[in-house]
XYZ file of C-alpha atoms in Angstrom:
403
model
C 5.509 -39.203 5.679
C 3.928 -41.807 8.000
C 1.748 -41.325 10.698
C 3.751 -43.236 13.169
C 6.446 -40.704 11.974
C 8.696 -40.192 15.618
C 7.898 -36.734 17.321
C 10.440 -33.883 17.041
C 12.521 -32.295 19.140
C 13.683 -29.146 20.428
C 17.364 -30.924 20.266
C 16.325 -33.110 17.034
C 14.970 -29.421 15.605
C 18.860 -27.696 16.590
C 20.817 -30.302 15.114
C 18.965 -30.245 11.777
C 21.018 -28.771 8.460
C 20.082 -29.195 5.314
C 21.617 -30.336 2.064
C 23.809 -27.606 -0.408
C 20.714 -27.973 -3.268
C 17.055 -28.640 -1.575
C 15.423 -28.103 1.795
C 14.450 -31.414 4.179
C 11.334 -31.689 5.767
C 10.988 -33.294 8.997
C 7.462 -34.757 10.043
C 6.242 -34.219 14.014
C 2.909 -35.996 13.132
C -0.378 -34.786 11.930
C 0.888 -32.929 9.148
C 3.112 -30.805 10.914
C 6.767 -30.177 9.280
C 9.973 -28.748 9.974
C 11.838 -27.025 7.062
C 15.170 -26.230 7.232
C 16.787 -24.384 3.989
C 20.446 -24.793 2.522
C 20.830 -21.104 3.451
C 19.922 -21.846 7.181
C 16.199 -21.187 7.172
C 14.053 -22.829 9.449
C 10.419 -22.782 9.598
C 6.835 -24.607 10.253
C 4.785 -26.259 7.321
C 1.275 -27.579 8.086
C 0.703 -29.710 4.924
C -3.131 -31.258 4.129
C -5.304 -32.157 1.175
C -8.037 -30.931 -0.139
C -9.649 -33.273 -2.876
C -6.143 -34.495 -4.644
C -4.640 -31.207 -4.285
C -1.823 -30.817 -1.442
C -1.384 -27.764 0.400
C 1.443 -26.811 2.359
C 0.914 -23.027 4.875
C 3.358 -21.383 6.406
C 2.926 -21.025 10.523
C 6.010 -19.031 10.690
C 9.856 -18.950 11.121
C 11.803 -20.900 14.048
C 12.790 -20.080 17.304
C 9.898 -17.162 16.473
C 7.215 -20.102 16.583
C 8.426 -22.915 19.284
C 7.753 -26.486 18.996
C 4.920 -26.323 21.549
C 3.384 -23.132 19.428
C 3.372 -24.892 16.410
C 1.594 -28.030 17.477
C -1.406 -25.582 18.984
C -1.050 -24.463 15.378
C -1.309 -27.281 14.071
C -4.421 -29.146 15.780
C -6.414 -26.030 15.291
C -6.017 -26.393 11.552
C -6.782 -29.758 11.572
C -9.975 -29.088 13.771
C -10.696 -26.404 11.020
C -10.104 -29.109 8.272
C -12.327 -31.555 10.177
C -15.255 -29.124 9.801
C -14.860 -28.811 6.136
C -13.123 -25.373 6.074
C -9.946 -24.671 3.854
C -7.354 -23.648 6.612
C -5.953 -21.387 3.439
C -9.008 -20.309 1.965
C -10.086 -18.885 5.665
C -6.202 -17.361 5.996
C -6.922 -15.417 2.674
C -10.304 -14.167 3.730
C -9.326 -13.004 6.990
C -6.613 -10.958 5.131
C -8.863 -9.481 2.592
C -11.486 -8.590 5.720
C -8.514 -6.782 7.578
C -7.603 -5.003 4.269
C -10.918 -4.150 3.781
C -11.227 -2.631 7.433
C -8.305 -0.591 7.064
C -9.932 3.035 7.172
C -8.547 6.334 4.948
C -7.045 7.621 8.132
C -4.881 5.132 8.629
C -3.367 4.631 5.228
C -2.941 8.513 5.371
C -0.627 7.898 8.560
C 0.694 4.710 6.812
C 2.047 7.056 3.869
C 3.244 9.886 5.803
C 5.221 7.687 7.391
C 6.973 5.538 4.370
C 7.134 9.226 2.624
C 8.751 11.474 5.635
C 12.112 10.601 5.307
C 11.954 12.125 1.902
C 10.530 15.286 2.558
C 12.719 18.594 3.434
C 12.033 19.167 6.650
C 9.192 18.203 9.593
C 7.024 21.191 8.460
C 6.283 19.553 5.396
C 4.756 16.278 6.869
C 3.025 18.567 9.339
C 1.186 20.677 6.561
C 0.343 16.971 5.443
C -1.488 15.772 8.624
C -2.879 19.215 9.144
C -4.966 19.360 6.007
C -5.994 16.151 6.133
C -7.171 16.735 9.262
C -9.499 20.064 8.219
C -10.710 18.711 5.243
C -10.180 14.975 4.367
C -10.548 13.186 8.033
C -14.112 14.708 9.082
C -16.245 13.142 5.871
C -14.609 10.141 5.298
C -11.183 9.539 7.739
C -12.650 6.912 9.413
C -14.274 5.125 6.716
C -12.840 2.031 5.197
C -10.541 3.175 2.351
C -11.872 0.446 0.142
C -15.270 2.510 0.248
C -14.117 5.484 -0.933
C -15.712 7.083 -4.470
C -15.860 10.092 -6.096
C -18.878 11.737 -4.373
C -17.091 11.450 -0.886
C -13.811 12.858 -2.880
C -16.474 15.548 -4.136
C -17.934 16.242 -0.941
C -14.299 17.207 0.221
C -13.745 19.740 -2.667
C -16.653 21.277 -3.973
C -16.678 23.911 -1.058
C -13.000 24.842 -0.805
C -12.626 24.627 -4.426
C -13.295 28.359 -5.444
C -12.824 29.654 -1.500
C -9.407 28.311 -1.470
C -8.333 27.033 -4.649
C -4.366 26.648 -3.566
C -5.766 24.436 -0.333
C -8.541 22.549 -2.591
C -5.367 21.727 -5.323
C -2.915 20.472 -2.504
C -5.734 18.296 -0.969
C -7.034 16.752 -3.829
C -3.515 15.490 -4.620
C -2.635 14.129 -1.297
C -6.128 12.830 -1.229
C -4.708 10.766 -4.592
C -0.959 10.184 -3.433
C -2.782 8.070 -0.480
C -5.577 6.738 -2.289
C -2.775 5.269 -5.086
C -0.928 3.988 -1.777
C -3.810 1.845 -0.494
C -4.043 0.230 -4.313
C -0.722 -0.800 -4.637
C -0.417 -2.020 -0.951
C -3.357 -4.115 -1.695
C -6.567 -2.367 0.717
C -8.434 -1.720 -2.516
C -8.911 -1.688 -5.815
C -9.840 -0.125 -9.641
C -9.521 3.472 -10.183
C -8.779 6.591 -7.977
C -11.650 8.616 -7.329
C -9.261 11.623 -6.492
C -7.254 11.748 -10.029
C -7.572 15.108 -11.856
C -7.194 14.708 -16.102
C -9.873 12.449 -17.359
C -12.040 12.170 -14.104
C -12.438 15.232 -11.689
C -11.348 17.853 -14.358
C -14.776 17.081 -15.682
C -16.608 18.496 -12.582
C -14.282 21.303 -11.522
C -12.926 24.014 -13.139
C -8.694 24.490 -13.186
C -7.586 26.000 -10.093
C -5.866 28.623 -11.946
C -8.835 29.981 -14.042
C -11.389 30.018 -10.247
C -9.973 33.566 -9.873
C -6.165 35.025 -10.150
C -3.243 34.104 -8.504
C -2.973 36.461 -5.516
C 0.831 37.215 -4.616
C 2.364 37.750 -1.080
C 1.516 41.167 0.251
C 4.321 43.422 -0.451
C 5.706 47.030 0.440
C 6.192 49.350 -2.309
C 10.087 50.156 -2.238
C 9.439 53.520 -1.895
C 8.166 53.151 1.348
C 11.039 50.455 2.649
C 13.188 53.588 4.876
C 10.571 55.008 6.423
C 9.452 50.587 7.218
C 12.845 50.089 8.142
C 13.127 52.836 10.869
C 10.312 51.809 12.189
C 11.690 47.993 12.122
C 14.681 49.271 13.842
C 13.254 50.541 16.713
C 11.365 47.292 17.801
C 13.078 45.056 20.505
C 13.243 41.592 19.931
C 15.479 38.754 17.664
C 12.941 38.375 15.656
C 12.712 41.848 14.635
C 16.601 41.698 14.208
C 15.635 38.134 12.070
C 13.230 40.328 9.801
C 15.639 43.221 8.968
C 18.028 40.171 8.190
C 15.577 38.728 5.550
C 14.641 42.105 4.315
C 18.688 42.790 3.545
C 19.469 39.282 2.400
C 16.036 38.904 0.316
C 15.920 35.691 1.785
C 12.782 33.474 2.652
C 11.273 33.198 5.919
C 12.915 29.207 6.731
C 16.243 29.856 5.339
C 16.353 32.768 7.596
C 15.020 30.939 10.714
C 16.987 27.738 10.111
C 20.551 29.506 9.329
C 22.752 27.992 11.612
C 26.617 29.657 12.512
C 28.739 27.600 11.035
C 26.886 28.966 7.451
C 28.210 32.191 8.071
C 32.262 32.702 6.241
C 33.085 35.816 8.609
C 35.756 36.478 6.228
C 34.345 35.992 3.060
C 31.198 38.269 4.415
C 29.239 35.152 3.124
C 25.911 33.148 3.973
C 26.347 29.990 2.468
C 22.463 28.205 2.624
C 23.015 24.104 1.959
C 20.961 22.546 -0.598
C 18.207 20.887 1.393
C 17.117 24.041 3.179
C 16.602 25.791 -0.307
C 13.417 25.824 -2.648
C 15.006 25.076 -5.236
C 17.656 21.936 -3.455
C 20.562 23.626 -4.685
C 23.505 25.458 -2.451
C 22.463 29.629 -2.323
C 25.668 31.756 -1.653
C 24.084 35.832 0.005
C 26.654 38.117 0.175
C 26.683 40.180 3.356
C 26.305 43.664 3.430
C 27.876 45.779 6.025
C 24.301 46.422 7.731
C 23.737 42.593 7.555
C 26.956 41.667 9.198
C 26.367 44.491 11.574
C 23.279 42.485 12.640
C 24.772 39.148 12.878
C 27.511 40.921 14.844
C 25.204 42.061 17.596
C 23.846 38.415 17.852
C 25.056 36.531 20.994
C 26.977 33.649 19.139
C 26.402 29.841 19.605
C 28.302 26.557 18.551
C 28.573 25.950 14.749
C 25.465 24.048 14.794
C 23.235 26.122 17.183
C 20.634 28.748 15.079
C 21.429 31.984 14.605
C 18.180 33.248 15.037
C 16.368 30.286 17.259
C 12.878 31.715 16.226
C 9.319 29.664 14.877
C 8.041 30.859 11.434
C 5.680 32.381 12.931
C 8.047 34.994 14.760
C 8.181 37.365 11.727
C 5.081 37.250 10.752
C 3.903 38.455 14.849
C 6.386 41.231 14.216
C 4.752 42.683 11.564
C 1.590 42.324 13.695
C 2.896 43.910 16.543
C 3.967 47.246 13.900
C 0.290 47.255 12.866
C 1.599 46.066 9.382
C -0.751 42.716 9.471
C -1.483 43.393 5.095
C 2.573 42.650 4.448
C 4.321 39.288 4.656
C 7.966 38.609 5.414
C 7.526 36.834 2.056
C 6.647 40.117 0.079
C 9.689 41.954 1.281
C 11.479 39.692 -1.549
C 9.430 41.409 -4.266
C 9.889 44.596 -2.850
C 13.738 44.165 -3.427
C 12.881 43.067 -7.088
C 10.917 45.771 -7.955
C 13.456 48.556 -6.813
C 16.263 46.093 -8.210
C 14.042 46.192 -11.892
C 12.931 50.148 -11.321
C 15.636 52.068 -9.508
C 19.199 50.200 -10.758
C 20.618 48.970 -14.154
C 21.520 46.240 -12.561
C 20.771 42.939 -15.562
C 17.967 40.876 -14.487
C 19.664 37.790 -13.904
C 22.111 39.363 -11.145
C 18.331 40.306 -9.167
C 16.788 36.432 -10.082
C 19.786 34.786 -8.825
C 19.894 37.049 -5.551
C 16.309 35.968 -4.715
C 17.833 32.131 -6.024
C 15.706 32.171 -8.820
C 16.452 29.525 -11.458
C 17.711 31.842 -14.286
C 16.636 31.288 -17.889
C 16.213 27.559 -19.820
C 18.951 24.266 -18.945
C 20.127 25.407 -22.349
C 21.483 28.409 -20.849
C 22.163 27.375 -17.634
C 23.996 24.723 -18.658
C 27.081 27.653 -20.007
C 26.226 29.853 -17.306
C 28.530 27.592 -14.296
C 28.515 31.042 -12.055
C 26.527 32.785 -9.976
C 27.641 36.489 -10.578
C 28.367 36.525 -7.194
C 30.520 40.022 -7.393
C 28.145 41.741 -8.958
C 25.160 40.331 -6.065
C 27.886 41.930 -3.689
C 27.364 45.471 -5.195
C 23.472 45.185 -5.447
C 23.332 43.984 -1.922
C 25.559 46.688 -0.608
C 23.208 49.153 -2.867
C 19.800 47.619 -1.776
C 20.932 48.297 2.506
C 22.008 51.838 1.501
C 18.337 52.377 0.081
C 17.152 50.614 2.785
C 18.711 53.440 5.483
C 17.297 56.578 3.665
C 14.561 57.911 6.125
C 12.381 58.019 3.121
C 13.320 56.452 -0.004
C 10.589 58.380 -2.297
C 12.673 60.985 -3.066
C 16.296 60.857 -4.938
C 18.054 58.252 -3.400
C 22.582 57.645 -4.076
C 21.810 54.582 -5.690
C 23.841 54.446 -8.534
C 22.917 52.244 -11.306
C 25.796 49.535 -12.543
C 25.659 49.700 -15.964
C 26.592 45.805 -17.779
């Protein structure tokens, strides 16, 4: 295009449309274009030489970039040119120097972020941030994430490792989840200094053979009536919440996030939707008659309002306030399958899929379409009777159902 090409115009620049097959580029002067796009498109081009190679850079979409913006644009690239710098060259570098300056920390935030939306629930990204923030942020959160190696990935681990060998596992793999973000987004490069087979398995031991698994702290049944009483007598919904969980052999958060409108009065049912369960599949509880006594004595809200608007921290500070602080609301669920294995005949799968266990191979569960929800009805009702007795060492009138 020639120099003397006529200045654009903000009305020229409106009236422009291009042809149904190719783009048309309209020169303002000193290598500044318009481009306008069959689809509609319209955008700045600076286009130069370097040697007897032609460049053309993007300086961003119109009416974004106005015609006065772009002709700032412009001269400064051509002042840039003047001095022997490659407007491009410098665009790339100043890229790769922000990439390079973009710090663990905020990649972590970054991923949290683009992940959330897929997680369960808020908790989840809280745990996240929260661990991260122990154990990750203070040796290297605000260091670029370019910079990071193995011995600052090390210096994370090796102390929690054998201390807490759960915590150690779940950091190391976020620390890798993030680490594989910033590679494929482009703020570093080669391998991840947090990846387990073929790098760090060769300087830690498996989590599972640093010592063995300990379980959630639970009540022997035997001792559940006299635990109950004593539950019974405390004031409180979240004591009321607890008993719940205990008869239900439910978890903690499906407890605390039931909602009314779960709850088939009728059907004596608690029906727990598939994204509020371990396992993302739909849990039907039967009710027993002490359950749905409890749920009874609840003041009731809309369908969508909690039944028991509690934090998950309310059962555990029950158990606290009985001077039980070496049980979990957690172990009361193998307490249930220990008297369900020791003190019924009831088969094994009715007491897996109460606790909404998965139940034997796909194989299997692929022909088993139920969920023996009749006979869950009887070990429920069974389980709240044993639950009553003052003190369940003795003989208790738990009849065993025979297959």
């Amino acid at each position: 295009m020639p120099r003397h090409a006529k200045p654009l115009t903000v009305r020229g620049i409106e009236g422009l449309k291009a042809p149904e097959k190719s783009d048309i580029l309209k020169a303002d002067g000193g290598g500044l274009y318009f481009r306008v796009t069959p689809t509609g498109g319209r955008s700045w081009v600076f286009r130069y030489a370097i040697g007897d190679k032609r460049r053309d850079m993007g300086l961003g979409p119109y009416p974004d970039v106005g015609l006065s913006e772009a002709r700032d644009k412009a001269a400064e690239l051509r002042r840039q040119k003047r001095d022997g710098i490659d407007p491009l060259a410098a665009k790339a570098g100043r890229r790769a120097a922000a990439a390079k300056a973009m710090t663990f920390k905020q990649c972590a935030e970054a991923y949290i972020e683009a992940h959330k939306a897929g997680w369960r629930n808020a908790k989840h990204g809280a745990q996240w941030t929260a661990t991260l923030e122990t154990y990750a942020y203070p040796t290297f959160g605000k260091l670029p994430v370019a910079d990071i190696d193995t011995a600052l990935v090390m210096t994370v681990l090796r102390p929690i490792w054998t201390a807490k060998p759960e915590t150690a596992s779940r950091v190391r793999g976020r620390i890798e989840s993030i680490i594989g973000w910033a590679t494929v987004s482009g703020y570093r490069q080669g391998d991840n200094p947090a990846r387990w087979r073929g790098h760090l398995d060769a300087l830690l031991p498996q989590k599972t053979k640093v010592r063995a698994v300990e379980h959630h702290a639970a009540l022997p049944y035997a001792e559940i009536g006299k635990f109950m009483a004593g539950l019974r007598a405390q004031e409180g919904a979240a004591a009321k919440a607890l008993e719940f969980a205990i008869l239900t052999a439910a978890r903690t958060g499906e407890v605390i996030g039931a909602t009314w409108q779960e709850i088939d009065w009728e059907g004596r049912t608690w029906t727990i939707p598939p994204e509020r369960m371990k396992a993302h599949r739909e849990h039907r509880v039967p009710l027993s008659t002490a359950a749905l006594a409890i749920l009874k004595a609840l003041p009731k809200g809309g369908p969508g309002d909690r039944v028991f608007p509690l934090s998950n921290m309310a059962l555990l500070m029950t158990l606290r306030r009985m001077e039980r602080g070496d049980l979990t609301a957690h172990g009361f669920r193998s307490t249930f399958r220990d008297w369900a294995a020791e003190r019924t005949a009831f088969p094994s799968e009715v007491a897996e899929m109460a606790l909404a266990h998965v139940v034997g191979d796909k194989v299997e569960a692929a022909y088993r379409r139920g969920d023996l929800f009749e006979k869950r009805r009887q070990l429920a009702e069974a389980w709240s009777r044993f639950c009553a007795q003052p003190a369940a060492g003795g003989g208790d009138n738990v009849r065993p159902l025979r297959a």
